[in-house]
C-alpha positions as YAML, in Angstrom:
chain: A
units: angstrom
residues:
- id: 1
  name: MET
  ca: [-0.10, 0.02, -0.04]
- id: 2
  name: ALA
  ca: [2.91, 2.42, 0.91]
- id: 3
  name: LYS
  ca: [4.46, 1.58, -2.47]
- id: 4
  name: LEU
  ca: [1.35, 2.42, -4.18]
- id: 5
  name: GLN
  ca: [0.90, 5.68, -2.34]
- id: 6
  name: ASN
  ca: [4.45, 6.62, -3.27]
- id: 7
  name: GLN
  ca: [3.68, 5.95, -6.95]
- id: 8
  name: LYS
  ca: [0.70, 8.26, -6.72]
- id: 9
  name: ILE
  ca: [2.88, 11.16, -5.44]
- id: 10
  name: LYS
  ca: [5.87, 10.48, -7.84]
- id: 11
  name: ILE
  ca: [4.88, 13.24, -10.09]
- id: 12
  name: LEU
  ca: [4.86, 15.82, -7.19]
- id: 13
  name: TYR
  ca: [8.35, 14.78, -6.27]
- id: 14
  name: LEU
  ca: [9.38, 15.31, -9.94]
- id: 15
  name: MET
  ca: [7.89, 18.60, -10.02]
- id: 16
  name: ARG
  ca: [9.78, 19.57, -6.74]
- id: 17
  name: ALA
  ca: [13.14, 18.39, -8.28]
- id: 18
  name: PHE
  ca: [12.57, 20.55, -11.35]
- id: 19
  name: LEU
  ca: [11.54, 23.60, -9.23]
- id: 20
  name: GLU
  ca: [14.41, 23.25, -6.78]
- id: 21
  name: ARG
  ca: [17.30, 21.41, -8.33]
- id: 22
  name: SER
  ca: [17.22, 22.52, -12.14]
- id: 23
  name: ASP
  ca: [17.97, 25.58, -14.11]
- id: 24
  name: GLU
  ca: [19.70, 26.20, -17.49]
- id: 25
  name: LYS
  ca: [23.17, 25.72, -16.13]
- id: 26
  name: HIS
  ca: [22.17, 22.64, -13.97]
- id: 27
  name: PRO
  ca: [19.91, 20.18, -16.01]
- id: 28
  name: LEU
  ca: [18.80, 16.85, -14.51]
- id: 29
  name: THR
  ca: [19.63, 13.70, -16.41]
- id: 30
  name: MET
  ca: [17.31, 10.67, -16.30]
- id: 31
  name: ALA
  ca: [19.73, 9.13, -13.90]
- id: 32
  name: ASP
  ca: [19.46, 12.25, -11.66]
- id: 33
  name: LEU
  ca: [15.69, 12.06, -11.74]
- id: 34
  name: MET
  ca: [15.70, 8.41, -10.80]
- id: 35
  name: THR
  ca: [18.11, 9.04, -7.97]
- id: 36
  name: GLU
  ca: [15.95, 11.92, -6.72]
- id: 37
  name: LEU
  ca: [12.85, 9.69, -6.59]
- id: 38
  name: GLY
  ca: [14.87, 7.04, -4.87]
- id: 39
  name: ARG
  ca: [15.43, 9.37, -2.01]
- id: 40
  name: TYR
  ca: [11.80, 8.99, -1.25]
- id: 41
  name: GLY
  ca: [11.79, 5.30, -1.68]
- id: 42
  name: ILE
  ca: [10.22, 5.51, -5.11]
- id: 43
  name: GLN
  ca: [11.23, 2.99, -7.83]
- id: 44
  name: ALA
  ca: [10.48, 4.26, -11.27]
- id: 45
  name: GLU
  ca: [11.10, 3.18, -14.98]
- id: 46
  name: ARG
  ca: [12.38, 5.64, -17.50]
- id: 47
  name: LYS
  ca: [9.14, 5.24, -19.51]
- id: 48
  name: SER
  ca: [6.91, 6.38, -16.51]
- id: 49
  name: ILE
  ca: [9.19, 9.36, -15.85]
- id: 50
  name: TYR
  ca: [8.99, 10.40, -19.64]
- id: 51
  name: ALA
  ca: [5.22, 10.28, -19.21]
- id: 52
  name: ASP
  ca: [5.21, 12.29, -16.03]
- id: 53
  name: ILE
  ca: [7.28, 14.89, -17.78]
- id: 54
  name: GLU
  ca: [4.85, 15.21, -20.50]
- id: 55
  name: THR
  ca: [2.13, 15.52, -17.87]
- id: 56
  name: LEU
  ca: [3.90, 18.30, -16.15]
- id: 57
  name: ARG
  ca: [4.35, 20.22, -19.51]
- id: 58
  name: THR
  ca: [0.67, 19.79, -20.15]
- id: 59
  name: PHE
  ca: [0.10, 21.25, -16.78]
- id: 60
  name: GLY
  ca: [1.99, 24.31, -17.75]
- id: 61
  name: MET
  ca: [5.68, 23.77, -16.56]
- id: 62
  name: ASP
  ca: [8.42, 24.82, -19.14]
- id: 63
  name: ILE
  ca: [10.52, 21.67, -18.88]
- id: 64
  name: ILE
  ca: [13.15, 21.83, -21.53]
- id: 65
  name: LEU
  ca: [15.43, 18.98, -22.79]
- id: 66
  name: ARG
  ca: [19.03, 20.10, -23.52]
- id: 67
  name: LYS
  ca: [20.78, 17.59, -25.81]
- id: 68
  name: ASP
  ca: [24.27, 19.33, -25.80]
- id: 69
  name: ALA
  ca: [26.44, 19.30, -22.73]
- id: 70
  name: PRO
  ca: [25.51, 19.67, -20.03]
- id: 71
  name: ALA
  ca: [22.69, 17.53, -21.16]
- id: 72
  name: GLY
  ca: [19.36, 16.92, -19.36]
- id: 73
  name: TYR
  ca: [16.07, 18.35, -18.41]
- id: 74
  name: TYR
  ca: [15.48, 21.72, -16.62]
- id: 75
  name: LEU
  ca: [12.75, 24.16, -15.76]
- id: 76
  name: GLY
  ca: [12.97, 27.14, -18.23]
- id: 77
  name: LYS
  ca: [10.47, 29.81, -17.49]
- id: 78
  name: ARG
  ca: [9.56, 30.41, -13.85]
- id: 79
  name: ASP
  ca: [7.09, 32.82, -12.22]
- id: 80
  name: PHE
  ca: [9.93, 35.13, -11.40]
- id: 81
  name: GLU
  ca: [13.13, 35.45, -13.35]
- id: 82
  name: LEU
  ca: [16.39, 35.72, -11.43]
- id: 83
  name: PRO
  ca: [16.90, 39.44, -12.23]
- id: 84
  name: GLU
  ca: [13.43, 40.20, -10.78]
- id: 85
  name: LEU
  ca: [14.13, 38.26, -7.76]
- id: 86
  name: LYS
  ca: [17.38, 40.06, -7.06]
- id: 87
  name: LEU
  ca: [15.54, 43.36, -7.45]
- id: 88
  name: LEU
  ca: [12.86, 42.16, -4.90]
- id: 89
  name: VAL
  ca: [15.67, 41.09, -2.42]
- id: 90
  name: ASP
  ca: [17.39, 44.42, -2.94]
- id: 91
  name: THR
  ca: [14.14, 46.39, -2.18]
- id: 92
  name: VAL
  ca: [13.41, 44.20, 0.91]
- id: 93
  name: GLN
  ca: [16.94, 44.85, 2.26]
- id: 94
  name: ALA
  ca: [16.87, 48.49, 1.62]
- id: 95
  name: SER
  ca: [13.40, 49.19, 2.92]
- id: 96
  name: LYS
  ca: [13.48, 51.08, 6.20]
- id: 97
  name: PHE
  ca: [10.08, 49.88, 7.40]
- id: 98
  name: ILE
  ca: [10.77, 46.27, 7.13]
- id: 99
  name: THR
  ca: [12.58, 44.94, 10.28]
- id: 100
  name: ALA
  ca: [15.88, 43.04, 10.13]
- id: 101
  name: LYS
  ca: [14.08, 39.96, 11.31]
- id: 102
  name: LYS
  ca: [11.33, 40.09, 8.71]
- id: 103
  name: SER
  ca: [13.72, 40.95, 6.00]
- id: 104
  name: GLY
  ca: [15.50, 37.63, 6.64]
- id: 105
  name: GLU
  ca: [12.10, 35.75, 6.48]
- id: 106
  name: LEU
  ca: [10.89, 37.47, 3.36]
- id: 107
  name: ILE
  ca: [14.34, 36.83, 1.52]
- id: 108
  name: GLN
  ca: [14.23, 33.15, 2.48]
- id: 109
  name: LYS
  ca: [10.84, 32.91, 0.99]
- id: 110
  name: LEU
  ca: [12.05, 34.61, -2.23]
- id: 111
  name: GLU
  ca: [14.86, 32.13, -2.51]
- id: 112
  name: GLY
  ca: [12.19, 29.42, -2.54]
- id: 113
  name: LEU
  ca: [11.07, 30.89, -5.94]
- id: 114
  name: ALA
  ca: [14.40, 30.07, -7.48]
- id: 115
  name: SER
  ca: [16.58, 26.84, -7.91]
- id: 116
  name: HIS
  ca: [18.99, 26.06, -5.04]
- id: 117
  name: TYR
  ca: [21.85, 27.17, -7.23]
- id: 118
  name: GLU
  ca: [20.35, 30.52, -8.25]
- id: 119
  name: ALA
  ca: [19.12, 31.16, -4.72]
- id: 120
  name: ARG
  ca: [22.82, 31.49, -3.69]
- id: 121
  name: GLN
  ca: [22.92, 34.63, -5.85]
- id: 122
  name: LEU
  ca: [20.14, 36.09, -3.79]
- id: 123
  name: GLN
  ca: [22.18, 35.98, -0.61]
- id: 124
  name: ARG
  ca: [23.54, 39.40, -1.14]
- id: 125
  name: GLN
  ca: [23.89, 42.56, 1.07]
- id: 126
  name: VAL
  ca: [22.63, 45.87, -0.12]
- id: 127
  name: TYR
  ca: [24.13, 48.89, 1.71]
- id: 128
  name: VAL
  ca: [21.92, 52.03, 1.84]
- id: 129
  name: ALA
  ca: [23.27, 55.34, 3.27]
- id: 130
  name: ASN
  ca: [21.82, 56.28, 6.65]
- id: 131
  name: ARG
  ca: [19.28, 53.31, 6.49]
- id: 132
  name: ILE
  ca: [17.56, 52.72, 9.75]
- id: 133
  name: LYS
  ca: [15.48, 49.57, 10.13]
- id: 134
  name: THR
  ca: [12.14, 49.83, 11.95]
- id: 135
  name: MET
  ca: [11.85, 47.99, 15.29]
- id: 136
  name: ASN
  ca: [7.96, 47.64, 15.02]
- id: 137
  name: GLU
  ca: [7.26, 44.09, 13.80]
- id: 138
  name: SER
  ca: [3.49, 44.69, 13.70]
- id: 139
  name: ILE
  ca: [3.46, 46.81, 10.78]
- id: 140
  name: TYR
  ca: [2.66, 44.02, 8.33]
- id: 141
  name: TYR
  ca: [-0.37, 43.14, 10.27]
- id: 142
  name: ASN
  ca: [-1.43, 46.74, 10.64]
- id: 143
  name: VAL
  ca: [-1.17, 47.23, 6.89]
- id: 144
  name: ASP
  ca: [-3.31, 44.02, 6.44]
- id: 145
  name: LYS
  ca: [-5.91, 45.22, 9.03]
- id: 146
  name: ILE
  ca: [-6.21, 48.71, 7.36]
- id: 147
  name: HIS
  ca: [-6.70, 47.14, 3.93]
- id: 148
  name: ASN
  ca: [-9.36, 44.86, 5.32]
- id: 149
  name: ALA
  ca: [-11.27, 47.71, 6.98]
- id: 150
  name: ILE
  ca: [-11.15, 49.77, 3.69]
- id: 151
  name: SER
  ca: [-12.38, 46.69, 1.79]
- id: 152
  name: GLU
  ca: [-15.23, 46.18, 4.31]
- id: 153
  name: ASN
  ca: [-16.12, 49.90, 4.44]
- id: 154
  name: VAL
  ca: [-15.78, 50.30, 8.21]
- id: 155
  name: LYS
  ca: [-13.94, 52.56, 10.64]
- id: 156
  name: ILE
  ca: [-10.93, 51.57, 12.77]
- id: 157
  name: ARG
  ca: [-9.68, 52.55, 16.15]
- id: 158
  name: PHE
  ca: [-6.19, 52.50, 17.45]
- id: 159
  name: GLN
  ca: [-3.61, 54.05, 19.82]
- id: 160
  name: TYR
  ca: [-0.95, 56.21, 18.47]
- id: 161
  name: TYR
  ca: [2.58, 56.71, 20.12]
- id: 162
  name: GLU
  ca: [5.53, 58.99, 19.66]
- id: 163
  name: TRP
  ca: [9.13, 58.74, 20.67]
- id: 164
  name: THR
  ca: [10.53, 60.59, 23.73]
- id: 165
  name: VAL
  ca: [13.99, 61.89, 24.32]
- id: 166
  name: PRO
  ca: [15.00, 58.86, 26.38]
- id: 167
  name: LYS
  ca: [14.11, 56.75, 23.32]
- id: 168
  name: GLY
  ca: [11.06, 55.46, 24.89]
- id: 169
  name: MET
  ca: [7.52, 55.00, 23.50]
- id: 170
  name: LYS
  ca: [4.86, 57.39, 24.74]
- id: 171
  name: LEU
  ca: [1.09, 57.03, 23.90]
- id: 172
  name: ARG
  ca: [-0.55, 60.16, 22.69]
- id: 173
  name: ARG
  ca: [-3.71, 61.45, 24.23]
- id: 174
  name: ASP
  ca: [-2.72, 59.51, 27.44]
- id: 175
  name: GLY
  ca: [-3.53, 56.18, 25.66]
- id: 176
  name: ALA
  ca: [-6.92, 57.18, 24.42]
- id: 177
  name: PHE
  ca: [-8.10, 55.54, 21.11]
- id: 178
  name: TYR
  ca: [-8.27, 57.39, 17.92]
- id: 179
  name: CYS
  ca: [-11.39, 56.60, 15.77]
- id: 180
  name: ILE
  ca: [-10.83, 57.11, 12.00]
- id: 181
  name: SER
  ca: [-12.41, 56.26, 8.78]
- id: 182
  name: PRO
  ca: [-9.56, 54.75, 6.72]
- id: 183
  name: TRP
  ca: [-9.46, 55.50, 3.05]
- id: 184
  name: VAL
  ca: [-5.97, 55.51, 1.53]
- id: 185
  name: LEU
  ca: [-2.60, 53.77, 2.36]
- id: 186
  name: THR
  ca: [0.29, 55.80, 0.84]
- id: 187
  name: TRP
  ca: [4.12, 55.78, 0.87]
- id: 188
  name: ASP
  ca: [6.33, 58.67, 1.59]
- id: 189
  name: ASP
  ca: [10.03, 58.89, 2.60]
- id: 190
  name: GLU
  ca: [10.17, 54.95, 3.18]
- id: 191
  name: ASN
  ca: [7.17, 55.01, 5.61]
- id: 192
  name: TYR
  ca: [3.55, 53.79, 5.24]
- id: 193
  name: TYR
  ca: [0.82, 56.45, 6.07]
- id: 194
  name: LEU
  ca: [-2.87, 55.97, 6.54]
- id: 195
  name: LEU
  ca: [-4.94, 58.97, 5.24]
- id: 196
  name: GLY
  ca: [-8.44, 58.88, 6.87]
- id: 197
  name: PHE
  ca: [-11.29, 61.14, 7.85]
- id: 198
  name: ASP
  ca: [-11.60, 62.19, 11.58]
- id: 199
  name: GLU
  ca: [-15.24, 62.66, 12.22]
- id: 200
  name: GLU
  ca: [-14.67, 64.70, 15.43]
- id: 201
  name: ALA
  ca: [-12.41, 67.10, 13.86]
- id: 202
  name: GLY
  ca: [-14.18, 67.11, 10.34]
- id: 203
  name: ILE
  ca: [-10.95, 67.03, 8.48]
- id: 204
  name: VAL
  ca: [-8.60, 64.49, 6.63]
- id: 205
  name: LYS
  ca: [-5.61, 63.37, 8.83]
- id: 206
  name: HIS
  ca: [-2.54, 61.19, 8.16]
- id: 207
  name: TYR
  ca: [-0.98, 58.67, 10.57]
- id: 208
  name: ARG
  ca: [2.41, 56.73, 10.39]
- id: 209
  name: VAL
  ca: [1.28, 52.99, 10.14]
- id: 210
  name: ASP
  ca: [4.24, 51.72, 12.26]
- id: 211
  name: LYS
  ca: [3.29, 54.08, 15.04]
- id: 212
  name: MET
  ca: [-0.36, 52.64, 15.24]
- id: 213
  name: LEU
  ca: [-1.01, 50.13, 18.04]
- id: 214
  name: GLY
  ca: [-3.87, 47.77, 18.75]
- id: 215
  name: ILE
  ca: [-5.84, 48.38, 15.51]
- id: 216
  name: GLU
  ca: [-9.37, 47.14, 15.67]
- id: 217
  name: MET
  ca: [-12.13, 47.13, 12.93]
- id: 218
  name: MET
  ca: [-15.34, 48.65, 14.08]
- id: 219
  name: LYS
  ca: [-18.89, 48.02, 12.94]
- id: 220
  name: GLU
  ca: [-19.59, 51.68, 12.13]
- id: 221
  name: PRO
  ca: [-19.46, 52.45, 8.27]
- id: 222
  name: ARG
  ca: [-16.80, 54.82, 7.12]
- id: 223
  name: LEU
  ca: [-17.50, 58.57, 6.76]
- id: 224
  name: GLY
  ca: [-15.72, 61.15, 4.51]
- id: 225
  name: ARG
  ca: [-16.21, 59.71, 1.16]
- id: 226
  name: GLU
  ca: [-16.61, 63.09, -0.45]
- id: 227
  name: HIS
  ca: [-13.10, 64.00, 0.71]
- id: 228
  name: PHE
  ca: [-11.50, 61.12, -1.36]
- id: 229
  name: ALA
  ca: [-14.00, 61.02, -4.38]
- id: 230
  name: ASP
  ca: [-11.19, 62.53, -6.64]
- id: 231
  name: PHE
  ca: [-8.18, 61.74, -4.54]
- id: 232
  name: ASP
  ca: [-4.92, 61.24, -6.54]
- id: 233
  name: THR
  ca: [-2.17, 59.81, -4.47]
- id: 234
  name: ALA
  ca: [0.43, 60.99, -7.00]
- id: 235
  name: VAL
  ca: [-0.69, 64.63, -6.86]
- id: 236
  name: PHE
  ca: [-0.95, 64.34, -3.05]
- id: 237
  name: SER
  ca: [2.78, 63.17, -2.84]
- id: 238
  name: LYS
  ca: [4.03, 66.05, -4.95]
- id: 239
  name: LYS
  ca: [2.49, 68.83, -3.00]
- id: 240
  name: ILE
  ca: [3.20, 67.52, 0.55]
- id: 241
  name: PHE
  ca: [6.68, 67.32, 2.23]
- id: 242
  name: GLY
  ca: [7.51, 64.76, 4.77]
- id: 243
  name: MET
  ca: [3.81, 64.32, 5.56]
- id: 244
  name: PHE
  ca: [3.69, 67.58, 7.56]
- id: 245
  name: GLY
  ca: [0.50, 69.41, 7.62]
- id: 246
  name: GLY
  ca: [0.06, 73.09, 6.56]
- id: 247
  name: GLU
  ca: [-1.89, 75.33, 4.41]
- id: 248
  name: GLU
  ca: [-2.20, 74.28, 0.82]
- id: 249
  name: GLN
  ca: [-1.13, 77.24, -1.51]
- id: 250
  name: ASP
  ca: [-0.11, 78.08, -5.06]
- id: 251
  name: VAL
  ca: [3.58, 78.85, -4.92]
- id: 252
  name: LYS
  ca: [5.67, 80.34, -7.66]
- id: 253
  name: ILE
  ca: [9.38, 79.54, -7.55]
- id: 254
  name: ARG
  ca: [12.42, 80.50, -9.57]
- id: 255
  name: PHE
  ca: [15.29, 77.94, -10.07]
- id: 256
  name: GLU
  ca: [18.76, 78.01, -11.66]
- id: 257
  name: ASN
  ca: [18.60, 75.79, -14.91]
- id: 258
  name: ARG
  ca: [21.04, 73.29, -13.31]
- id: 259
  name: LEU
  ca: [18.19, 72.27, -10.83]
- id: 260
  name: ILE
  ca: [15.75, 71.13, -13.54]
- id: 261
  name: GLY
  ca: [16.49, 67.47, -12.65]
- id: 262
  name: VAL
  ca: [15.67, 68.04, -9.02]
- id: 263
  name: VAL
  ca: [12.42, 69.84, -9.76]
- id: 264
  name: ILE
  ca: [11.31, 67.04, -12.14]
- id: 265
  name: ASP
  ca: [12.24, 64.41, -9.50]
- id: 266
  name: ARG
  ca: [10.10, 66.23, -6.99]
- id: 267
  name: PHE
  ca: [7.04, 67.46, -9.01]
- id: 268
  name: GLY
  ca: [7.04, 65.01, -12.07]
- id: 269
  name: LYS
  ca: [7.43, 65.69, -15.81]
- id: 270
  name: ASP
  ca: [4.01, 67.22, -16.05]
- id: 271
  name: VAL
  ca: [5.16, 70.34, -14.15]
- id: 272
  name: THR
  ca: [4.90, 73.51, -16.23]
- id: 273
  name: VAL
  ca: [8.40, 75.13, -16.69]
- id: 274
  name: ARG
  ca: [8.59, 78.69, -18.01]
- id: 275
  name: PRO
  ca: [12.16, 79.78, -18.81]
- id: 276
  name: PHE
  ca: [13.29, 83.24, -17.37]
- id: 277
  name: GLY
  ca: [16.32, 84.69, -19.08]
- id: 278
  name: GLU
  ca: [19.20, 82.39, -20.02]
- id: 279
  name: ASN
  ca: [19.97, 80.90, -16.71]
- id: 280
  name: HIS
  ca: [16.64, 80.34, -14.79]
- id: 281
  name: PHE
  ca: [13.11, 78.97, -15.00]
- id: 282
  name: ASP
  ca: [9.90, 79.51, -13.10]
- id: 283
  name: ILE
  ca: [7.38, 76.92, -11.85]
- id: 284
  name: ARG
  ca: [4.04, 77.30, -10.25]
- id: 285
  name: VAL
  ca: [2.95, 74.47, -8.03]
- id: 286
  name: ARG
  ca: [0.20, 73.69, -5.42]
- id: 287
  name: ILE
  ca: [1.92, 72.56, -2.32]
- id: 288
  name: VAL
  ca: [1.37, 72.41, 1.46]
- id: 289
  name: VAL
  ca: [3.50, 75.01, 2.93]
- id: 290
  name: SER
  ca: [5.52, 73.65, 5.85]
- id: 291
  name: HIS
  ca: [8.93, 73.61, 7.48]
- id: 292
  name: PRO
  ca: [9.90, 70.39, 5.61]
- id: 293
  name: PHE
  ca: [9.09, 72.30, 2.36]
- id: 294
  name: PHE
  ca: [11.19, 75.16, 3.38]
- id: 295
  name: GLY
  ca: [13.91, 72.79, 4.48]
- id: 296
  name: TRP
  ca: [13.92, 71.06, 0.98]
- id: 297
  name: LEU
  ca: [14.18, 74.42, -0.79]
- id: 298
  name: SER
  ca: [16.90, 75.70, 1.49]
- id: 299
  name: GLY
  ca: [18.85, 72.68, 0.62]
- id: 300
  name: LEU
  ca: [19.16, 74.06, -3.04]
- id: 301
  name: GLY
  ca: [20.94, 77.10, -1.68]
- id: 302
  name: ALA
  ca: [20.89, 80.30, -3.72]
- id: 303
  name: GLY
  ca: [19.65, 78.31, -6.67]
- id: 304
  name: ALA
  ca: [16.06, 78.55, -5.59]
- id: 305
  name: LYS
  ca: [13.84, 81.50, -4.65]
- id: 306
  name: ILE
  ca: [10.11, 81.95, -3.76]
- id: 307
  name: LEU
  ca: [8.44, 84.72, -5.89]
- id: 308
  name: SER
  ca: [4.96, 84.56, -4.58]
- id: 309
  name: PRO
  ca: [2.80, 84.68, -2.64]
- id: 310
  name: GLU
  ca: [4.61, 87.31, -0.48]
- id: 311
  name: ASN
  ca: [3.35, 85.80, 2.76]
- id: 312
  name: VAL
  ca: [5.09, 82.41, 1.87]
- id: 313
  name: ALA
  ca: [8.18, 84.30, 0.62]
- id: 314
  name: GLU
  ca: [8.21, 86.15, 4.01]
- id: 315
  name: ASP
  ca: [7.78, 82.92, 6.01]
- id: 316
  name: TYR
  ca: [10.76, 81.33, 4.08]
- id: 317
  name: ARG
  ca: [12.96, 84.29, 4.88]
- id: 318
  name: GLN
  ca: [11.96, 83.98, 8.55]
- id: 319
  name: PHE
  ca: [12.72, 80.18, 8.49]
- id: 320
  name: LEU
  ca: [16.15, 81.00, 7.14]
- id: 321
  name: CYS
  ca: [16.74, 83.67, 9.67]
- id: 322
  name: ASP
  ca: [15.83, 81.17, 12.47]
- id: 323
  name: ILE
  ca: [18.09, 78.63, 11.19]
- id: 324
  name: LEU
  ca: [21.10, 81.05, 11.11]
- id: 325
  name: ALA
  ca: [20.25, 82.27, 14.68]
- id: 326
  name: GLN
  ca: [20.29, 78.79, 15.79]
- id: 327
  name: TYR
  ca: [23.67, 78.22, 14.25]
- id: 328
  name: GLY
  ca: [24.87, 81.61, 15.83]
- id: 329
  name: GLU
  ca: [23.72, 80.25, 19.30]
- id: 330
  name: ALA
  ca: [25.60, 77.10, 18.69]
- id: 331
  name: ASP
  ca: [28.99, 78.82, 17.82]
- id: 332
  name: ARG
  ca: [28.98, 80.81, 21.07]
...
C-alpha cells in the first residue's frame, strides 16, 4: 500500500526536483531524476518518468530537454526570473520599514522561488546610506488590518505613540483611542501612512502606520467619502513634504537651470516650466507650505527663490533667519 501511495505522489516529487534542483546551467539527467525519486523510496522506470514529464508540460511547466553538454532536463520559464528576484531582495533589504528579522524571513521565501543554485545569488547585502530599520514588527499586520477595513467599508480605532528623548514610546492622548475612517494607504520617505477622515475634527488626517498600536475594525461604516472622491495619490505626494500638515497654496518658485532634474524628480514631468532669461526657469505648483518644504528648498541654496505669494516668501525668509540664529547660538 505504501509503495502504491509513493507511486501516486511520484509526479509531485518530480515537480519539486525541477523547481528546486534544475536551471539552465544545472539540467537533470534521467539518472538524476531516478536518484531523486529514490530518496523518497520510489522506484520508477524511464518510461513512466517520460510520461510524467509530458504531464507536467501539459500542466504548464516549461520543462526543456537540452541535448548538448551539459545535457538533461531543466525548468525554463519560472514565475519570477532571477533578475526580478534580485530586485525584490534588494528592495526588501533597503526598505526602512521592514525589520531586520522580517527581511531575513522574506528573503528566505524569495529564495524558494528560484533553484537552489540561483538562490545562492540572492544571498546578497545591499548597503543604503543612513538606513535605519524599523523596530515595529506589527506593521505588516497593521497594513493588512487597514486594507481589510477599507475593503469592508468600516472605521478603525487604534492607539498612537511618539518617541521621547530617552528613546521610549509614549502613547498620545494618554492612551486614548483614535477613531478614524480609513481611505488611503500611501508611501512617503520610506514610511507607510494612513490617510483617513476624522469625524470629530471634520478633516482628513494622516498617521504613520508603524506608530499605530492595537488596530481594531469597528462595525460603524466609514465617513468622509466626499473628501476622497477625486483623490490622486500621485498629486498628493507631490504637494506635501515629509507628511507635515500646513496650508495648501499656489507657490511660484524660480530655479537655476542646473536644478531642472531636482524639480522634475520632486514634482514630475508634467510640471509647467517657464524659462526666465538664459539661466533660470519658473514653476507654479500647489503645495502644502510647511517647514519640511522650506528645508527642502533651503537645501538648494541660492539656486531657488520663492517669488509669490509674498506671505510664503516672508515665512521662508524668517525660516532661514531662524536657522542662522540657531547656528549663531551654537557657535557661542
